XYZ file of C-alpha atoms in Angstrom:
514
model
C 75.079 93.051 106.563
C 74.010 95.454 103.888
C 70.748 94.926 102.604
C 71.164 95.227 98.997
C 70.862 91.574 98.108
C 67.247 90.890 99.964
C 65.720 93.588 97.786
C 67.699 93.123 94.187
C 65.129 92.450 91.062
C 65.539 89.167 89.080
C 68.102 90.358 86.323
C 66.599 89.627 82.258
C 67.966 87.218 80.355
C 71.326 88.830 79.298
C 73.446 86.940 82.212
C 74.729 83.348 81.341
C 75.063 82.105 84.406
C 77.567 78.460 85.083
C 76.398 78.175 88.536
C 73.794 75.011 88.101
C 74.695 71.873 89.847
C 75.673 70.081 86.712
C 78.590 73.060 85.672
C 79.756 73.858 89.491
C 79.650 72.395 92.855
C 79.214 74.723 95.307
C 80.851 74.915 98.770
C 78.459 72.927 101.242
C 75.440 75.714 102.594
C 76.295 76.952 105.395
C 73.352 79.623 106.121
C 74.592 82.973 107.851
C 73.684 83.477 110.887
C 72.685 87.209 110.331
C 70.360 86.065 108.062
C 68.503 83.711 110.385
C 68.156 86.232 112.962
C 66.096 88.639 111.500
C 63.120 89.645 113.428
C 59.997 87.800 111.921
C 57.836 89.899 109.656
C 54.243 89.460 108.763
C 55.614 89.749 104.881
C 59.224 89.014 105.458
C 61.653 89.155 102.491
C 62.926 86.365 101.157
C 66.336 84.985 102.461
C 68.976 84.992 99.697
C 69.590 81.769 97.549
C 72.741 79.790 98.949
C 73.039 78.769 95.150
C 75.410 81.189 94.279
C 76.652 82.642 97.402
C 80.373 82.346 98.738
C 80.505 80.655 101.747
C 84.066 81.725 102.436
C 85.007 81.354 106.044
C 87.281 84.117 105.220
C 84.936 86.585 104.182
C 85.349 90.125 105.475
C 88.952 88.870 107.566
C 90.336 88.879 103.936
C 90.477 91.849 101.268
C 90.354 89.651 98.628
C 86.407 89.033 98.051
C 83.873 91.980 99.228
C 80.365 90.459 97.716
C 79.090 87.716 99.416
C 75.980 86.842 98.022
C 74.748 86.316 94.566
C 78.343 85.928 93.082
C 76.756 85.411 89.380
C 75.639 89.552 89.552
C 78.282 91.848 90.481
C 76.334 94.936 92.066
C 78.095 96.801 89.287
C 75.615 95.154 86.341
C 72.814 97.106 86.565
C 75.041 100.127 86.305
C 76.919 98.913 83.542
C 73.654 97.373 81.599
C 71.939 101.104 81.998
C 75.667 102.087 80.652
C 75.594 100.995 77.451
C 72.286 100.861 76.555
C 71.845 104.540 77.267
C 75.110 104.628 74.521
C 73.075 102.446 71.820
C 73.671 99.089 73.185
C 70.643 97.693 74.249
C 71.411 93.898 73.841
C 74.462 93.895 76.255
C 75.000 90.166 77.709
C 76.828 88.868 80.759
C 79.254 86.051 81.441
C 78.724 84.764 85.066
C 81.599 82.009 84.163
C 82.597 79.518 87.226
C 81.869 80.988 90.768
C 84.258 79.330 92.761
C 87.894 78.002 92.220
C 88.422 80.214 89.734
C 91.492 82.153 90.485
C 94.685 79.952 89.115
C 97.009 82.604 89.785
C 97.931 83.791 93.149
C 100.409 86.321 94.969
C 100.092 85.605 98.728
C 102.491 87.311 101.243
C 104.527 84.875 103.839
C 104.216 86.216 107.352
C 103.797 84.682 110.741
C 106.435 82.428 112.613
C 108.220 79.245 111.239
C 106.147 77.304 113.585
C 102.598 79.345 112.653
C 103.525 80.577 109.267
C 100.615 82.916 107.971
C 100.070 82.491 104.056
C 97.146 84.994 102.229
C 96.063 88.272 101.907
C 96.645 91.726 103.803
C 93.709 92.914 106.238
C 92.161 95.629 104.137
C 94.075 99.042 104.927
C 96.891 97.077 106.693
C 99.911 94.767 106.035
C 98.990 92.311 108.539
C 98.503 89.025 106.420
C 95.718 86.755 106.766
C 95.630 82.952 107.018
C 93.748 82.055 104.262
C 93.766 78.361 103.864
C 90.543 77.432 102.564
C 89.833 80.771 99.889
C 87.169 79.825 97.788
C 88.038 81.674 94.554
C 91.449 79.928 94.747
C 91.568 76.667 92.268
C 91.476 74.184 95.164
C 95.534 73.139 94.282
C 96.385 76.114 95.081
C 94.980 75.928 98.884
C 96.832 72.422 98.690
C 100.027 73.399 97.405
C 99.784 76.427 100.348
C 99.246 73.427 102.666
C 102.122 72.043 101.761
C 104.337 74.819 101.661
C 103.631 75.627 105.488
C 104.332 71.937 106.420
C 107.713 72.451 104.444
C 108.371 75.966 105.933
C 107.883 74.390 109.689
C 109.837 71.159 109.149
C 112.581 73.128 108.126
C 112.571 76.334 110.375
C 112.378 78.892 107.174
C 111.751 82.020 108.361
C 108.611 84.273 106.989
C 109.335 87.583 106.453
C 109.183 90.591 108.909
C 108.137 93.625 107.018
C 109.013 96.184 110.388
C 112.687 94.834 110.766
C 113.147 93.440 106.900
C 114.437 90.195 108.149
C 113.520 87.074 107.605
C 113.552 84.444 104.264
C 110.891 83.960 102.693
C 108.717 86.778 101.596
C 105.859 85.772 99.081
C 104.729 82.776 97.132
C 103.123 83.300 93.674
C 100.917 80.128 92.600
C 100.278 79.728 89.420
C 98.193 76.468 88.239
C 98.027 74.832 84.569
C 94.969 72.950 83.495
C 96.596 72.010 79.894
C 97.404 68.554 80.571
C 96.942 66.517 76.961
C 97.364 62.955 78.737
C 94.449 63.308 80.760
C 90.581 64.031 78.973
C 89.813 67.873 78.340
C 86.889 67.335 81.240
C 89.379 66.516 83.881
C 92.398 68.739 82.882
C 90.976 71.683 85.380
C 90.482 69.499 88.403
C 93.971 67.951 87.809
C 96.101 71.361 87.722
C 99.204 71.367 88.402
C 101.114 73.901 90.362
C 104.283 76.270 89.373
C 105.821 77.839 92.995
C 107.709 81.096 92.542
C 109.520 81.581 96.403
C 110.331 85.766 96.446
C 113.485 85.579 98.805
C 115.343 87.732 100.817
C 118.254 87.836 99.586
C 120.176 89.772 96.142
C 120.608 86.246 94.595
C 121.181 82.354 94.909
C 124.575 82.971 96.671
C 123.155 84.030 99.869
C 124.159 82.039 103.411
C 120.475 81.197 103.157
C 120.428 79.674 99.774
C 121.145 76.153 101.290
C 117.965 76.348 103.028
C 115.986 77.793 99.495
C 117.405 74.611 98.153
C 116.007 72.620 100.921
C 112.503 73.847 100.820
C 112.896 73.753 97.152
C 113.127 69.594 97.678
C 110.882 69.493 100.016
C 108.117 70.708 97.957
C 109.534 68.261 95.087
C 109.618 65.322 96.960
C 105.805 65.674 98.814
C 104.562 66.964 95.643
C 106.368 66.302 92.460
C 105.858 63.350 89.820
C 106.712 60.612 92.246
C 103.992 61.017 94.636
C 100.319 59.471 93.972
C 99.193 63.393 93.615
C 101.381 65.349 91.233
C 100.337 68.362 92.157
C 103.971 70.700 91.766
C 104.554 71.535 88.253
C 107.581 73.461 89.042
C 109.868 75.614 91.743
C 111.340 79.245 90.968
C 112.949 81.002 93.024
C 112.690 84.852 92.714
C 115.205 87.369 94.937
C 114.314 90.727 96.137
C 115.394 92.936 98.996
C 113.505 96.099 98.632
C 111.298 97.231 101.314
C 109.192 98.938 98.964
C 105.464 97.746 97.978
C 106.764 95.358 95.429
C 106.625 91.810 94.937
C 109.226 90.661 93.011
C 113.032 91.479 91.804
C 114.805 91.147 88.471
C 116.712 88.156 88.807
C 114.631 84.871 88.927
C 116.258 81.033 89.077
C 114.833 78.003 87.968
C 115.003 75.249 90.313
C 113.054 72.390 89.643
C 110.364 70.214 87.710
C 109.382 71.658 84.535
C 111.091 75.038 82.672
C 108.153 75.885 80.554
C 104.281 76.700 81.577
C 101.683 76.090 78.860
C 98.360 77.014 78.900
C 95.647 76.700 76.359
C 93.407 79.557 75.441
C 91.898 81.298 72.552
C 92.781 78.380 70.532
C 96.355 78.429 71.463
C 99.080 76.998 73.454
C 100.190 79.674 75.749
C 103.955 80.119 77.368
C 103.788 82.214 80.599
C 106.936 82.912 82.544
C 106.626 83.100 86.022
C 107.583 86.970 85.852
C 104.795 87.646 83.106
C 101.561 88.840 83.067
C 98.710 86.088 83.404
C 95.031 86.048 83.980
C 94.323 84.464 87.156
C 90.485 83.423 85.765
C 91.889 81.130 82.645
C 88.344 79.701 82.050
C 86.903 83.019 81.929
C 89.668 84.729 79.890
C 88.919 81.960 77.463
C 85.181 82.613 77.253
C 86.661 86.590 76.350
C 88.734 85.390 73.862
C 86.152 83.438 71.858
C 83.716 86.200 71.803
C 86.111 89.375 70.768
C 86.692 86.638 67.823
C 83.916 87.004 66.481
C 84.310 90.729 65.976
C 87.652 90.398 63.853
C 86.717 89.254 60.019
C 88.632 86.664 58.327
C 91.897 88.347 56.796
C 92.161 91.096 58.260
C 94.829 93.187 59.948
C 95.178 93.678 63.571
C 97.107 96.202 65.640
C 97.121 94.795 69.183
C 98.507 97.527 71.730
C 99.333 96.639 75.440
C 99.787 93.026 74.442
C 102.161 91.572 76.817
C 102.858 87.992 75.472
C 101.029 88.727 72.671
C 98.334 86.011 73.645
C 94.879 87.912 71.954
C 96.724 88.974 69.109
C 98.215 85.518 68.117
C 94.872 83.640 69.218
C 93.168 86.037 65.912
C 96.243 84.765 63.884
C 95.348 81.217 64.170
C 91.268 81.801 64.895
C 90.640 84.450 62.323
C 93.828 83.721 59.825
C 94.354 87.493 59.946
C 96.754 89.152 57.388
C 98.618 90.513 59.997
C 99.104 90.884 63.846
C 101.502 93.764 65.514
C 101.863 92.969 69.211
C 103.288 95.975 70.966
C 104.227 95.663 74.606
C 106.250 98.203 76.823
C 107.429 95.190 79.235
C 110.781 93.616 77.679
C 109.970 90.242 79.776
C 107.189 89.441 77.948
C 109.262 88.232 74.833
C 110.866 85.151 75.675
C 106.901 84.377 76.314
C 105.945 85.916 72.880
C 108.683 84.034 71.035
C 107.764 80.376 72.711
C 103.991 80.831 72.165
C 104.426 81.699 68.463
C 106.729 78.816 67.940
C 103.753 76.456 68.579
C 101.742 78.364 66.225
C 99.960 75.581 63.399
C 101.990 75.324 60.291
C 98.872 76.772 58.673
C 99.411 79.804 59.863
C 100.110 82.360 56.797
C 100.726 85.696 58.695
C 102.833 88.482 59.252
C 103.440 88.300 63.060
C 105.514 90.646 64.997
C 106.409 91.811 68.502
C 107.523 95.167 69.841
C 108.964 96.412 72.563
C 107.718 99.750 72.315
C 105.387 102.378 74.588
C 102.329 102.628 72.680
C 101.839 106.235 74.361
C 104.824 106.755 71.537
C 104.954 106.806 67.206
C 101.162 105.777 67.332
C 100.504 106.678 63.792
C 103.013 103.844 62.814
C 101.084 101.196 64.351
C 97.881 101.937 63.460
C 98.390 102.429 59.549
C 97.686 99.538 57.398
C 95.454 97.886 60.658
C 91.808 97.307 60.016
C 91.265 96.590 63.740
C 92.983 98.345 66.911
C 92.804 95.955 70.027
C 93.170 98.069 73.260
C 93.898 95.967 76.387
C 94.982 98.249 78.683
C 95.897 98.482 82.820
C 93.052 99.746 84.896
C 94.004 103.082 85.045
C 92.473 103.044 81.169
C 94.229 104.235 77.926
C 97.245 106.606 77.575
C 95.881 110.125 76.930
C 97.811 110.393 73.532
C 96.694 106.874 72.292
C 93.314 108.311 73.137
C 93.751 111.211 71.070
C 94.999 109.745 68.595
C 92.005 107.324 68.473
C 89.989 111.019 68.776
C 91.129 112.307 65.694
C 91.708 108.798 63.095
C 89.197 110.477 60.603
C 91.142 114.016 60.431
C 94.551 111.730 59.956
C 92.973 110.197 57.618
C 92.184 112.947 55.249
C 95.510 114.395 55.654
C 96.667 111.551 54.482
C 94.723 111.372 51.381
C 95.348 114.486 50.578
C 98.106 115.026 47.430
C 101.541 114.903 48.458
C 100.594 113.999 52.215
C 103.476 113.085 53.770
C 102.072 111.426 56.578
C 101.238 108.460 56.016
C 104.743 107.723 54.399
C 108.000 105.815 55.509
C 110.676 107.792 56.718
C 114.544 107.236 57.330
C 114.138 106.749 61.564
C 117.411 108.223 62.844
C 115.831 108.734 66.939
C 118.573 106.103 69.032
C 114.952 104.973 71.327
C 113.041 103.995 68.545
C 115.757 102.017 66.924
C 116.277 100.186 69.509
C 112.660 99.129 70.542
C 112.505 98.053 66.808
C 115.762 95.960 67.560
C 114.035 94.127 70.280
C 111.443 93.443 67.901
C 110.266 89.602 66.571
C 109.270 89.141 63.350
C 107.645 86.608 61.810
C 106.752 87.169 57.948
C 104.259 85.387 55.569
C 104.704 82.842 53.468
C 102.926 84.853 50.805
C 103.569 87.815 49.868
C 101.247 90.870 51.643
C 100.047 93.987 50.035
C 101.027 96.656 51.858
C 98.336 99.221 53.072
C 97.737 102.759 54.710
C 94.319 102.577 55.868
C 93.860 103.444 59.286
C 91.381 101.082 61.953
C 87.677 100.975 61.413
C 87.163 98.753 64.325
C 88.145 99.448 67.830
C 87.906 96.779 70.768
C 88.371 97.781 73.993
C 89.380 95.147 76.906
C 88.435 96.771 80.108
C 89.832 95.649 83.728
C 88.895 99.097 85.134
C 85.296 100.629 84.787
C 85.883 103.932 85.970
C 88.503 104.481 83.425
C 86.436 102.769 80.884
C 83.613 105.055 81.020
C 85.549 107.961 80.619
C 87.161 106.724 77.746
C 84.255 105.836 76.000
C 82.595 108.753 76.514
C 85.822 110.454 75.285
C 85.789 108.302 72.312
C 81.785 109.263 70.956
C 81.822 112.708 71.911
C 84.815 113.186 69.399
C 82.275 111.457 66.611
C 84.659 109.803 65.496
C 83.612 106.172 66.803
C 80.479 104.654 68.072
C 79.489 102.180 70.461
C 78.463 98.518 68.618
C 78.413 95.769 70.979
C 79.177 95.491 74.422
C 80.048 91.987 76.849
C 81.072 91.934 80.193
C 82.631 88.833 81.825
C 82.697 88.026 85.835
C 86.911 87.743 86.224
C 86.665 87.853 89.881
C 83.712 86.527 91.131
C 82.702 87.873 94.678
C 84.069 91.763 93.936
C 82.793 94.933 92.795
C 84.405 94.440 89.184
C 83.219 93.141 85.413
C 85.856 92.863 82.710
C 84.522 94.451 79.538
C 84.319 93.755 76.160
C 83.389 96.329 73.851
C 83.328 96.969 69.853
C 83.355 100.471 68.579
C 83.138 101.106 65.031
C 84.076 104.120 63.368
C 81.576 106.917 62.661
C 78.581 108.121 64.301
C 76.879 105.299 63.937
C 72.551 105.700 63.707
C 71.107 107.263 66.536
C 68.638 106.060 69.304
C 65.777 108.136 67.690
C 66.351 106.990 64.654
C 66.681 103.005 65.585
C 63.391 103.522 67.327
C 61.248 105.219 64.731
C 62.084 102.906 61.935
C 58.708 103.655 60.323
C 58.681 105.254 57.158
C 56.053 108.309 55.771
C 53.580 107.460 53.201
C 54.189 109.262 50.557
C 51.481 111.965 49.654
C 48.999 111.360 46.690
């Protein structure tokens, strides 16, 4: 066991940490036996606090978690603290959020034998699947609905899939769990959440020989685990078909089978609609805790650009949260619109915004959704920002004076005749004011920047300041995955050069000479 947690300094006061006994109950200790066998020491050093460790009896047999110990401080904080206050941000905080049974979205492979069906994760560096029946980041449903699942796979001889011959039936499960449940109190909705199965089959569609036994399994799951039990703990059953041998997860064609059509979550101040092929968070309560803080960084009334927005869910949570002007979602994934279109139809009637959706590559006519924005929210994959939406971003202040600049054309509407933009502006949703909006052609004084990747991050921001066009104003980072070497970020840039760390530190002025 590496040795990096027996020596690591208390961190200062910038964590907020949800791991006291009141917020989350921890698994029961169960001290490590490395631990205990260390030689004894005439000043030994101190064993680690159980408080926050994992206590996974899956750890290291399973890719998915790789810190053990001290969950509440990835080993990548002090890195990123030293980060960003070495880039003017000295006052950088940290969201521990909950530690364990966080995760309420899942993709598990199906491997194994009908009669020993294996459910999880691949070994690292292989695509043997591991058993992982009592995961620790999973919300505890979804370790019971996986329970389940095997008991229906057995009882009726489904098949898991072979990945060396490509046979078999069932391939993957995706668990997703919903903790917005308005009958029961807002304390007990997260304990209580219920679970939407997605079944990835092998087959091209429902009209296989093997659908019968989809079907079956599909009842099986309904009838142990749907309304009419003492539990409900299935929300719903999809059924998703794929035969491609390739690295992916799911096909195009997806089939509702039973319980419930529509999955709402609540975050950000809104009611969310999440298809089972769309993008989710898997940490909801942490995603949240995101979402209230970037809120603060958006003023009342004013216009937001939000690029890589897949349902749209940051950019409509400012609609309702910040009553902006106006939100443009743009999204290069066509299946996140039915989820765009759902959410914003259970937007308050107060509302009084311009709202759209497009299905557009934001690597593409950048200048036309950043005019008339007064913030640009960047929420990009982890491979970090598209090199011409970070140029662009580079060079917003020489736009800008070309733009001002007499007869400047650039800035102004032109007759689109180009067939691919047309029709990602077809695909588009609008959803106009009730009153009538001024139209503008500034261009974004405020940047935020959602980060899932650090590496990319870093090199992005350092892109961004050394073009002087932006500087660094505050900076969050929030613990997504709990137990791995990764922070999501939060971070504010505002445009200019911003005051320098010299100058912040002098601060004291020079008498004047008599």
């Amino acid at each position: 066991m590496a040795p990096w947690f027996l020596s690591a300094p208390p961190l200062a006061s910038i964590i907020t940490c949800h791991a006291t006994p009141s917020a989350v109950s921890a698994p029961p200790a169960t001290p490590p036996p490395p631990l205990l066998s260390l030689p004894p020491n005439p000043s030994p050093t101190p064993l680690p606090s159980l408080t926050c460790a994992l206590q996974c009896p899956h750890f290291q047999s399973c890719s998915g978690c790789t810190q053990e110990y001290n969950l509440h401080r990835p080993i990548i904080l002090d890195e990123a603290t030293d980060f960003f206050k070495k880039h003017g941000v000295s006052d950088f905080t940290f969201d521990s959020c909950k530690l364990w049974g966080w995760r309420c979205r899942a993709k598990l492979a199906v491997r194994g034998t009908s009669t020993n069906p294996l459910i999880g994760l691949y070994k690292e560096g292989t695509h043997n699947a591991i058993d992982i029946p009592d995961c620790k980041a999973h919300h505890p449903n979804i370790n019971a609905a996986v329970e389940l699942l095997k008991q229906g796979i057995t009882k009726l001889n489904i098949v898991p899939y072979d990945e060396d011959q490509g046979t078999g039936e069932l391939c993957y499960v995706q668990m997703a769990v919903t903790t917005h449940n308005t009958s029961l109190p807002s304390a007990e909705r997260y304990k209580n959440g219920k679970v939407q199965v997605s079944l990835v089959w092998n087959s091209r569609n429902e009209n296989s020989p093997s659908s019968e036994k989809l079907n079956d399994l599909a009842d099986f799951l309904w009838r142990h685990g749907g309304p009419n039990r003492k539990v409900h703990l299935i929300h719903s059953v999809w059924a998703n078909f794929q035969t491609s041998t390739k690295n992916i997860i799911f096909g195009n064609r997806w089939r509702h089978l039973l319980g419930e059509r529509d999955f709402w979550e609540h975050v950000g101040g809104v009611d969310v609609s999440l298809a089972p092929s769309s993008f989710g968070q898997a940490n909801t309560r942490a995603f949240d805790s995101l979402l209230r803080t970037l809120q603060k960084y958006v003023a009342f009334g004013a216009s937001v650009a939000d690029l890589y927005a897949g349902a749209g869910i940051i950019g409509l949570s400012l609609a309702v949260t910040r009553k902006c002007r106006s939100v443009k979602c743009i999204e290069i994934n066509k299946e996140s619109k039915l989820s765009f279109e759902k959410t914003a139809e259970r937007l308050p009637n107060s509302v009084d915004s311009s709202i759209s959706w497009h299905n557009a590559d934001t690597s593409i006519e950048l200048l036309s959704w950043l005019v008339g924005s007064d913030v640009v929210l960047v929420d990009p994959p982890r491979k970090g920002l598209d090199p011409s939406l970070l140029n662009a971003l580079r060079t917003i202040p020489t736009m800008e004076s070309k733009a001002k600049s007499p007869g400047s054309p650039l800035l102004k509407a032109k007759d689109e005749k180009r067939p691919w933009i047309l029709r990602a502006r077809e695909a588009s949703v609008q959803i106009e004011s009730k009153t009538t909006q001024e139209e503008s052609q500034s261009l974004p004084k405020t940047l935020i920047y959602i980060s899932c990747g650090w590496e990319s991050f870093k090199e992005d921001c350092k892109s961004l300041l050394s073009s002087n066009a932006w500087h660094l104003n505050k900076a969050h980072g929030f613990n997504f995955f709990p137990g791995t070497q990764s922070i999501e970020v939060l971070a504010v840039f505002k445009r200019g050069r911003g005051v320098s760390l010299k100058k912040k530190k002098s601060g004291k002025k020079k008498k004047k000479s008599s």
